[in-house]
Short mmCIF file of C-alpha atoms in Angstrom, two decimals:
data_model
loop_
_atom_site.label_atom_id
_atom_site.label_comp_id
_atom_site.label_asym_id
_atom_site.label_seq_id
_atom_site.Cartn_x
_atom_site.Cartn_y
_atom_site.Cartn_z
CA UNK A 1 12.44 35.67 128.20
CA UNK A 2 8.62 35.03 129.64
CA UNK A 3 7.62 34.08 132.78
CA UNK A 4 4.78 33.00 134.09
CA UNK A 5 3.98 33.30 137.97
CA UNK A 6 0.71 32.52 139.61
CA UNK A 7 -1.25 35.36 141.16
CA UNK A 8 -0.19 36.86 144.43
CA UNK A 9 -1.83 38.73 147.19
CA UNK A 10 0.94 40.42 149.15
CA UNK A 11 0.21 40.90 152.80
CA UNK A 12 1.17 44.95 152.58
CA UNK A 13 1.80 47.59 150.53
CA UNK A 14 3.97 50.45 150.97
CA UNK A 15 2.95 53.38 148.53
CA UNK A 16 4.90 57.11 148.63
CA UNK A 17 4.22 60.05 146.01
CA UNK A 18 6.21 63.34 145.79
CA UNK A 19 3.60 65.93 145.03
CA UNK A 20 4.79 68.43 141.90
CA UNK A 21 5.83 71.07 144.75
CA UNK A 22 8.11 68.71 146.54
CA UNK A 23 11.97 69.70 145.95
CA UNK A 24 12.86 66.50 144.66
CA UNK A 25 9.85 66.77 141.99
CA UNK A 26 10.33 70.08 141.33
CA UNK A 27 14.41 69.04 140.06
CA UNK A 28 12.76 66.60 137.86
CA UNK A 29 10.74 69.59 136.26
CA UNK A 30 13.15 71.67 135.45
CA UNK A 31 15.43 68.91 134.08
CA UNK A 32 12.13 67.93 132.52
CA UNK A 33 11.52 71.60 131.26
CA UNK A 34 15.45 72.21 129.89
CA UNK A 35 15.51 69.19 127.95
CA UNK A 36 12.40 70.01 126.45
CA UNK A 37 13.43 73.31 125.44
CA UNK A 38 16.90 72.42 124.11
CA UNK A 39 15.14 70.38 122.28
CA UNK A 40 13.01 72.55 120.51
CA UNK A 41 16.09 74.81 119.93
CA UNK A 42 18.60 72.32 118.39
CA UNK A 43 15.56 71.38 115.98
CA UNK A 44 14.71 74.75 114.85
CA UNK A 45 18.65 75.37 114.31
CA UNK A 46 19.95 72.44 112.84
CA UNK A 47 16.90 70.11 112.29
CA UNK A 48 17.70 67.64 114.69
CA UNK A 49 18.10 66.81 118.37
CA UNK A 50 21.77 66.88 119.55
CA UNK A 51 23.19 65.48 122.73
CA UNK A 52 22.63 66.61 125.70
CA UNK A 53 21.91 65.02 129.52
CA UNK A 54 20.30 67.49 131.91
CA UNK A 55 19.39 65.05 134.76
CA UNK A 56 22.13 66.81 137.19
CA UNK A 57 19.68 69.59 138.49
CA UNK A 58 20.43 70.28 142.74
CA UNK A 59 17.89 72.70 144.42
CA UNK A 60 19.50 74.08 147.75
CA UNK A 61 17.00 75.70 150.33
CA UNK A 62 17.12 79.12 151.17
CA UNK A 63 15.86 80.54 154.77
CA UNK A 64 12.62 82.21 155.10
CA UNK A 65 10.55 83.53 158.15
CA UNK A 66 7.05 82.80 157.54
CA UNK A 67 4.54 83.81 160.26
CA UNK A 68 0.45 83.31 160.43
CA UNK A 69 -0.36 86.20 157.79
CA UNK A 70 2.47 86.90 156.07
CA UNK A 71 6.18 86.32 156.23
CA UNK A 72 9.22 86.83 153.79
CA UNK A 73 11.80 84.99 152.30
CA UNK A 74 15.44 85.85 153.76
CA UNK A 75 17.37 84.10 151.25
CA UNK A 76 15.84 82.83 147.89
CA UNK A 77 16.47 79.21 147.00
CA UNK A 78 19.15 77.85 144.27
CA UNK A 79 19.03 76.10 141.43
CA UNK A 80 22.04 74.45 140.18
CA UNK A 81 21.90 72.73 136.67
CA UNK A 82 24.67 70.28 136.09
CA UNK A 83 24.66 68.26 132.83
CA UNK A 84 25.82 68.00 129.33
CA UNK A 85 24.52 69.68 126.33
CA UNK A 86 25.68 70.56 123.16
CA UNK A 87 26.19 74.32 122.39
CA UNK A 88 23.74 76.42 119.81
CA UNK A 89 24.99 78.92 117.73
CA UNK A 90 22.24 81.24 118.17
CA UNK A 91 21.98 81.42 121.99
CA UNK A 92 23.74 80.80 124.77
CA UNK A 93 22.89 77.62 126.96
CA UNK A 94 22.83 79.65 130.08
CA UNK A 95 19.76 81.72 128.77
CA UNK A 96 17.51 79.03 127.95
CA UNK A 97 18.42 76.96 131.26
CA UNK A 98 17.49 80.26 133.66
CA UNK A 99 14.18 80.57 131.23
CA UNK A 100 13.03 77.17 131.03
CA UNK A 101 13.94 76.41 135.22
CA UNK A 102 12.09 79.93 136.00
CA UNK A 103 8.92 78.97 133.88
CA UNK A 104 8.81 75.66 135.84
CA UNK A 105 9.29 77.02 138.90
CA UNK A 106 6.78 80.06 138.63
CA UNK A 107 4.40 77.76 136.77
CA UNK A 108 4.55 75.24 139.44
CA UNK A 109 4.71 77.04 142.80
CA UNK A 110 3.10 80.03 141.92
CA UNK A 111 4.15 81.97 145.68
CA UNK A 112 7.27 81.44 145.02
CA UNK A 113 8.59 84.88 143.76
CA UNK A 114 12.73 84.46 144.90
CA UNK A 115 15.03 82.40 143.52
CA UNK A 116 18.43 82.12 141.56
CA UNK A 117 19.74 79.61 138.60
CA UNK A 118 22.89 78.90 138.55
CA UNK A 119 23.80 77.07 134.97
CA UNK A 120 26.83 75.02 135.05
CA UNK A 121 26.70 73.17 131.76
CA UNK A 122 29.54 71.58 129.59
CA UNK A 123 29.58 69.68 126.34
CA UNK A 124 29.38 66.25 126.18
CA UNK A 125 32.45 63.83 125.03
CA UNK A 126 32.73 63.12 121.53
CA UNK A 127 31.75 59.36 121.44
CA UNK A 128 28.91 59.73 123.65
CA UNK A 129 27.18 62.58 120.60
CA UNK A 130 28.54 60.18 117.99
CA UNK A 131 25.69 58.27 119.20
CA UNK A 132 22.46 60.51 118.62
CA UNK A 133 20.16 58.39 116.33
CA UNK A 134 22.56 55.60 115.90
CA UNK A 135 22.24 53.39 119.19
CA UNK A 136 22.16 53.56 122.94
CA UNK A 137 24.33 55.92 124.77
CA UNK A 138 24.23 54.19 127.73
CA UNK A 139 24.04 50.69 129.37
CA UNK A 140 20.50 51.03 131.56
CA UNK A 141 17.65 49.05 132.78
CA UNK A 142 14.09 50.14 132.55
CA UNK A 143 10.97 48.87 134.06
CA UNK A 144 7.86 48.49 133.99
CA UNK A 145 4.39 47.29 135.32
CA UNK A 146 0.75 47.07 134.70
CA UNK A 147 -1.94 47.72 136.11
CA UNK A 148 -1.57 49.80 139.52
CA UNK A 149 -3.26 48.16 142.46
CA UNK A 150 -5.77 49.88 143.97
CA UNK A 151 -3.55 51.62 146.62
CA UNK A 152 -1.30 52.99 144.38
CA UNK A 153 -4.40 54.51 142.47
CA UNK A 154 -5.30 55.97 145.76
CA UNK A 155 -2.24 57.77 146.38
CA UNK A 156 -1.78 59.25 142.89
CA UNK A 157 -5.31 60.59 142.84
CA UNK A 158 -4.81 62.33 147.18
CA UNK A 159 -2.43 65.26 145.94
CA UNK A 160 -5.08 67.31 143.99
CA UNK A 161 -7.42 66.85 146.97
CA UNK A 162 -5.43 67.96 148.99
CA UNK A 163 -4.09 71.09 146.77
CA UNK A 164 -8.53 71.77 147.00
CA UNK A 165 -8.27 72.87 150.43
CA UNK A 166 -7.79 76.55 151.02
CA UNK A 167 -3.76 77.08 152.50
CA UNK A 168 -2.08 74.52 151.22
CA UNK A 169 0.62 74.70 149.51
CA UNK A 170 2.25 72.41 146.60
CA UNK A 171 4.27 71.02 148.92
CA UNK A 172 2.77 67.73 149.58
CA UNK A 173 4.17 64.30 150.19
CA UNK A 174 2.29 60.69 150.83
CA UNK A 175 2.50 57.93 152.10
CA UNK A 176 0.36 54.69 152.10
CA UNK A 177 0.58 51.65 153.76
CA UNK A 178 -1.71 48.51 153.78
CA UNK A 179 -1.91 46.37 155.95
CA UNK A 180 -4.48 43.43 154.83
CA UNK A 181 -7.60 45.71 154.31
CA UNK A 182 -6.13 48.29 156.79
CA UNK A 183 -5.01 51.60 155.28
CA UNK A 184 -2.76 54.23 156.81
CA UNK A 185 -2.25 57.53 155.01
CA UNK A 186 0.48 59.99 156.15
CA UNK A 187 0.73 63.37 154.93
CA UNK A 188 2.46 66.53 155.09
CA UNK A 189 1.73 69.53 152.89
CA UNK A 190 3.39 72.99 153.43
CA UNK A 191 0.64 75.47 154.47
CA UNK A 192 0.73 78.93 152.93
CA UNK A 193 0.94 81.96 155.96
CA UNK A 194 -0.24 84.46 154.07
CA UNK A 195 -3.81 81.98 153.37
CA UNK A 196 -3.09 81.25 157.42
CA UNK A 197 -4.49 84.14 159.84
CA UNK A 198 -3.97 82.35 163.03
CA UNK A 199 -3.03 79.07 164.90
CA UNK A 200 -6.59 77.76 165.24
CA UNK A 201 -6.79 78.58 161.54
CA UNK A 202 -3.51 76.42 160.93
CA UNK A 203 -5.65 73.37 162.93
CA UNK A 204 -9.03 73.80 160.65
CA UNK A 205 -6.59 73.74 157.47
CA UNK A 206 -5.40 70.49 158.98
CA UNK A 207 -8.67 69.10 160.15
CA UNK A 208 -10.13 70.29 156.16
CA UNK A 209 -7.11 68.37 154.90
CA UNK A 210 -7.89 65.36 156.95
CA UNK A 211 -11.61 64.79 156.28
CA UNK A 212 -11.20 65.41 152.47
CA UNK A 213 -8.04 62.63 152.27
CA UNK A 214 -10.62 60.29 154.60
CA UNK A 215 -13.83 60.79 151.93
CA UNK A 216 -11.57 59.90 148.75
CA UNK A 217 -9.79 56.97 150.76
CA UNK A 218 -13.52 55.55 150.70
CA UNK A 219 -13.45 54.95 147.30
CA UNK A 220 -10.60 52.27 147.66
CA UNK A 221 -13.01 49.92 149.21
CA UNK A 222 -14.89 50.13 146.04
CA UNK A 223 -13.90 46.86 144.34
CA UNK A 224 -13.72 47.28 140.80
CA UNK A 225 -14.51 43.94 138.28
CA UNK A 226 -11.24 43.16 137.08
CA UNK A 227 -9.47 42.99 140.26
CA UNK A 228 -10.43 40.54 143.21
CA UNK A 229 -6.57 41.65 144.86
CA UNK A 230 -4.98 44.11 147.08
CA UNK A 231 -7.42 44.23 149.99
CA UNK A 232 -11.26 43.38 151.30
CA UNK A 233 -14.64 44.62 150.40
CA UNK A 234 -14.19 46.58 154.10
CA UNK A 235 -11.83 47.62 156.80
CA UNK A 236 -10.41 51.15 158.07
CA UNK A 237 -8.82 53.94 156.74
CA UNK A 238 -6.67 56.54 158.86
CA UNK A 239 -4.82 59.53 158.36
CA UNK A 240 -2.41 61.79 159.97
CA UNK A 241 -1.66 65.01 158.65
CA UNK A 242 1.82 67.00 159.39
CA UNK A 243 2.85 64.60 162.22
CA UNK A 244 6.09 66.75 163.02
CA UNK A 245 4.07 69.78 164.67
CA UNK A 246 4.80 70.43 167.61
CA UNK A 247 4.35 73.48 169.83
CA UNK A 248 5.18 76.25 167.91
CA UNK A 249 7.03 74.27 165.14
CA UNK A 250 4.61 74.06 163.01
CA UNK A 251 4.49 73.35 159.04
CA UNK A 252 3.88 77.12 157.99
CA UNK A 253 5.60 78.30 154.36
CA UNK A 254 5.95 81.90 152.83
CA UNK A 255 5.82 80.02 149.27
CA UNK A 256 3.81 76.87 150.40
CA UNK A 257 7.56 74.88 149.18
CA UNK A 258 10.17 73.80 152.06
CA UNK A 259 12.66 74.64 149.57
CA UNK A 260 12.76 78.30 150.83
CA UNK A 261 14.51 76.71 153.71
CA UNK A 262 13.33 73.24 154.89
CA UNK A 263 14.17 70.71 151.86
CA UNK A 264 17.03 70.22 149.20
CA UNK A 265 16.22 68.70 145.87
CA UNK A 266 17.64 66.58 143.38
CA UNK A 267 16.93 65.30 140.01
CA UNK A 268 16.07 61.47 140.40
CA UNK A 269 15.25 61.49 144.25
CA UNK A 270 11.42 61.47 143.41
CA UNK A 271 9.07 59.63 141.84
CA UNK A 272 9.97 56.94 139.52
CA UNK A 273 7.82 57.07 135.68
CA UNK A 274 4.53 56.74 136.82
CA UNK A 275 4.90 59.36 139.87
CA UNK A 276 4.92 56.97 142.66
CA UNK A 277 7.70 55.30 144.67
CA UNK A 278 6.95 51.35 144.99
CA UNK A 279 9.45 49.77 146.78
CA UNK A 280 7.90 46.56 146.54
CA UNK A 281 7.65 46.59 143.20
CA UNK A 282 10.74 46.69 140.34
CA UNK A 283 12.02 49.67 140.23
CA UNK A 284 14.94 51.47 139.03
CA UNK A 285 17.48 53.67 140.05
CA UNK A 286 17.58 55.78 136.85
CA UNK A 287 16.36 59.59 136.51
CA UNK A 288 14.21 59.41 133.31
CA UNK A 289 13.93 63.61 133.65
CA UNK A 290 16.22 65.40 131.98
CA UNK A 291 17.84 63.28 129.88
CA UNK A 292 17.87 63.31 125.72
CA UNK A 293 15.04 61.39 124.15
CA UNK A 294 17.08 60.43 121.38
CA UNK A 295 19.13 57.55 122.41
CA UNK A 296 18.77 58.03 126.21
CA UNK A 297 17.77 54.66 127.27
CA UNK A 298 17.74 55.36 130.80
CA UNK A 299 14.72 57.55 129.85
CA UNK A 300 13.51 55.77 126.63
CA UNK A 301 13.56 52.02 127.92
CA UNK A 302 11.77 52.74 131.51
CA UNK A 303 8.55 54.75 129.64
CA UNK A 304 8.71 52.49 126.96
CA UNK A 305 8.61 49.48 129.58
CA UNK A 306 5.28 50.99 131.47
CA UNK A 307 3.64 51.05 127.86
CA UNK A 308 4.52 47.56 127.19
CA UNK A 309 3.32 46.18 130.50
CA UNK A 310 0.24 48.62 130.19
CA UNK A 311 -1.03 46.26 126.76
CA UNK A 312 0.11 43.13 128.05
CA UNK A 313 -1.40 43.10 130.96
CA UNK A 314 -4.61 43.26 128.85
CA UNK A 315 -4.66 40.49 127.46
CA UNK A 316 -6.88 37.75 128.34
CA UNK A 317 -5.94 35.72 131.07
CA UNK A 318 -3.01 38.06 132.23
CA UNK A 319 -3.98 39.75 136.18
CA UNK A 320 -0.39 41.67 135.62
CA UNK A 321 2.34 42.09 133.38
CA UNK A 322 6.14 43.40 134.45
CA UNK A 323 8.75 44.12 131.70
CA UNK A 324 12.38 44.38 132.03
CA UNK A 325 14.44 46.55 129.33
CA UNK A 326 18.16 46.19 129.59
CA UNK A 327 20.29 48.44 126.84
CA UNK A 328 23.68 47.63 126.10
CA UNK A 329 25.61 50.85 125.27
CA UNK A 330 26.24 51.83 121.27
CA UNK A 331 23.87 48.73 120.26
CA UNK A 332 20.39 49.61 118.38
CA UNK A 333 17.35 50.84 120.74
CA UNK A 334 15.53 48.17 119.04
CA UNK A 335 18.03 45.38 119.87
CA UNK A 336 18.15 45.23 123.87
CA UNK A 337 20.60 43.10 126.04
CA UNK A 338 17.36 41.28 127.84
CA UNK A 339 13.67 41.76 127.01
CA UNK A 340 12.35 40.44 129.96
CA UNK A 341 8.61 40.05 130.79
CA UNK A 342 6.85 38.35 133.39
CA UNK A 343 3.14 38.00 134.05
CA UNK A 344 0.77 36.66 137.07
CA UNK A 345 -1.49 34.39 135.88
CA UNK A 346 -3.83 31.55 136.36
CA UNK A 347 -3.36 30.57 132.44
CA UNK A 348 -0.51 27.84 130.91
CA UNK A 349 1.66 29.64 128.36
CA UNK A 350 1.13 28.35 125.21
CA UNK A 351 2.85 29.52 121.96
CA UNK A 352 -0.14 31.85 120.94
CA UNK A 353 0.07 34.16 123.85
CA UNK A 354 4.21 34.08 123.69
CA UNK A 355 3.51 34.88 120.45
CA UNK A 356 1.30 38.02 121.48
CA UNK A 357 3.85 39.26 124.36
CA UNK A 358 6.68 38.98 121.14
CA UNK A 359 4.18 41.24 118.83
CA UNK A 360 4.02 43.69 121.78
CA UNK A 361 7.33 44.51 122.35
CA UNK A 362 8.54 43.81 118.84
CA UNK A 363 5.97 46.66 118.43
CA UNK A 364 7.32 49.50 121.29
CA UNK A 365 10.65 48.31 120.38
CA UNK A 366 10.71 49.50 116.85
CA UNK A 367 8.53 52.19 117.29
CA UNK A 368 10.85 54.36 119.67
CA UNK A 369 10.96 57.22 117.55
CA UNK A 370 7.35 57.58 118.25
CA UNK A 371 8.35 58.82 121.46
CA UNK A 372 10.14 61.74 120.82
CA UNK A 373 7.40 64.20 119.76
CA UNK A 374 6.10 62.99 122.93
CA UNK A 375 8.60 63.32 124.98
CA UNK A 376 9.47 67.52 123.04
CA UNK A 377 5.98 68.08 123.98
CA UNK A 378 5.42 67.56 127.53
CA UNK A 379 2.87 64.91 126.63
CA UNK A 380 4.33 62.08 129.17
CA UNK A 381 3.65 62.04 132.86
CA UNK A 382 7.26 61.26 134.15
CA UNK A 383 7.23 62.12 137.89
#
C-alpha cells in the first residue's frame, strides 16, 4: 500500500534523546552487548545462531554520596537480565551475560567501578526456536522514516558536545522543542565530583555546558538545499541546563550516571532505532536491543524500515518517505502482513515511481540476512 500526502510544515516539534549514559540507554547496551555475544558463541559452537530474546534487562539504582571532590558509592547498582536464550554446551549463560553487561558498562561509563549482574535466564519454548531461520517469531510492527528534520539532527549531534566539557558525566538527556522558528533546549547531564572542586565550579561547568549547546544550536538556522521545512532562516535559540538545582540539591555524581542512586533502567524505555524519541512521528513500542537477529522481527522489521525510508525518500520528487512493516508470526520475513509506505510529496504517483518504492522494499525484504553480520558486529546504531 502507497500513499501519497502533500508536504507538511508542522507548527512544533518535540525532540528527546537518551544520551549512552542514561539508565534506560545503558539497558539497551547490555541487551545490545549479550545478544551480540551469544551470538558469536552459538556460531562458533554449532555454526548457527539459536534462539534467544535478551530485551528483559532492569538496572536498579544503588545509593551513593557524592560531594564537590570526591564521594563514594554506598551501594553499587544492579543489573538484572531477564530473557530467553538457548543453553551452550561449552559455557554457562551466566558467564557470558556478567562479561558482556560488565564490558558495556565499564566501556560506557568509565567512573563507574561498582556494580552487580544478576543473570536470570531460561530457555525459550520449543515452537518459538522451531522458528530460527524459518519465519517470524513474532507478530510486530516496525517503522520507519526518512530524512530527519533539522531539529532532530540537532539533538542527536548536542550529546558529544556536551560530553566535551570538562565534568560531565555520560549521563545526559535532551530535549527539544520548536516552536515555529523558536527553539528550546533542555538539558541535564550528571556532573562528575571528583572533576567538581567547588560550588562555583559546579556553576562554570553549567555555564561551559550552556554556551557550547547555544554555538552548535546556531547551526540549525543554517538552511540546507534540500529542505525549505521545519523552521525560518532566523529566530532564537535557548537553553536551560539541570533545571532541578536547587539550593544544595544539586546534579553532582560519583560515576557521572544517576544509576548509582537517582535513575532505574529498562530495556526499551529509551531511544527508539535511530536514538531519538519522536513522538510526533510513527513510532513503535518495540525494544529492537536485545533481541535475536535471526527471525526477531521486532528488531529486524523496525531497522530494516529506517533503511527503506532512508532510499525512498531519495528519490526524485519524494520530500519524505515513512514505511510501515507488520510481521505476522511463523510466516516468511520476506512475506509481511502490510508493507506500508507513505511519502510527502508535491508529485502524482504514477506507475514508474510505484514501481521504484516496490523495487525498494522487494529489495530490503529479501535481503534480511544481510543484516545479521551487521547486527553480530555492532555495526548498527540502535539507541
Amino acid at each position: 500500500m502507497i500513499v501519497v500526502n502533500k508536504p507538511f510544515t508542522p507548527p512544533y516539534e518535540v525532540v528527546e534523546r537518551k544520551g549512552l549514559g542514561h539508565p534506560d540507554t545503558l539497558a539497551d547496551g547490555i541487551s545490545e552487548a549479550i545478544s551480540r555475544s551469544l551470538c558469536r558463541h552459538y556460531l562458533e559452537e554449532s555454526g548457527q545462531i539459536l534462539h534467544h530474546n535478551v530485551d528483559k534487562v532492569l538496572i536498579i539504582a544503588g545509593q551513593s554520596a557524592p560531594f564537590f571532590g570526591g564521594g563514594s558509592i554506598l551501594k553499587p547498582p544492579s543489573v538484572v537480565v531477564g530473557g530467553r536464550a538457548s543453553r551452550l554446551q561449552n559455557k554457562p549463560l551466566s558467564q557470558i551475560i556478567e562479561d558482556a553487561a560488565a564490558s558495556h558498562l565499564r566501556e560506557t561509563v568509565k567512573h563507574l567501578e561498582q556494580f552487580h549482574v544478576e543473570p536470570r535466564l531460561e530457555q525459550g519454548a520449543p515452537e518459538l526456536q522451531s522458528l530460527i531461520g524459518r519465519g517470524a517469531n513474532d507478530t510486530s510492527i516496525g517503522v520507519g522514516y526518512a530524512p530527519l528534520s533539522r531539529t532532530e539532527r540537532l539533538v542527536l549531534g548536542l550529546e558529544n558536545v556536551v560530553r566535551e566539557v570538562r565534568g560531565t558525566g555520560e549521563d545526559i538527556k535532551l530535549m527539544a522543542v520548536r516552536r515555529g522558528g523558536h527553539i528550546s533546549l533542555v538539558v541535564a547531564v550528571a556532573m562528575v565530583s571528583r572533576f567538581i572542586g567547588s560550588r562555583q565550579e559546579y556553576e562554570e561547568a553549567k555555564l561551559a555546558v550552556l554556551q557550547a549547546v547555544e554555538r552548535k544550536a546556531g547551526s540549525w538556522f543554517e538552511k540546507e538545499p534540500r529542505e525549505e521545512r521545519y523552521g525560518a532562516e532566523s529566530g532564537s535559540v535557548e537553553v536551560h541546563v539541570n533545571c532541578a538545582d536547587a539550593g544544595e540539591n544539586i546534579y553532582l555524581t560519583v560515576s557521572g550516571c544517576s544509576l548509582e542512586m537517582g535513575d532505574d533502567g529498562a530495556t526499551g524505555r529509551g531511544n527508539r532505532g535511530n536514538g531519538l524519541i519522536t513522538p510526533m512521528r510513527p513510532m513503535t513500542m518495540e525494544a529492537i536491543a536485545g533481541k535475536n537477529p535471526v527471525s526477531h522481527v521486532g528488531k529486524i522489521y523496525n531497522v530494516m524500515a529506517q533503511k527503506a525510508a532512508a532510499d525512498i525518500a531519495e528519490m526524485e520528487g519524494v520530500a519524505e518517505a515513512y514505511v510501515t512493516l507488520v510481521s505476522r508470526i511463523g510466516s516468511p520475513i520476506s512475506q509481511p502482513l502490510l508493507r506500508g509506505v507513505q511519502i510527502c510529496s508535491d508529485m502524482k504517483m504514477t506507475a514508474e515511481v510505484e514501481a521504484g518504492i516496490n523495487s525498494i522494499l522487494d529489495w530490503h525484504l529479501e535481503n534480511a540476512e544481510d543484516l545479521v553480520e551487521q547486527f553480530v558486529q555492532g555495526k548498527l546504531t540502535l539507541f
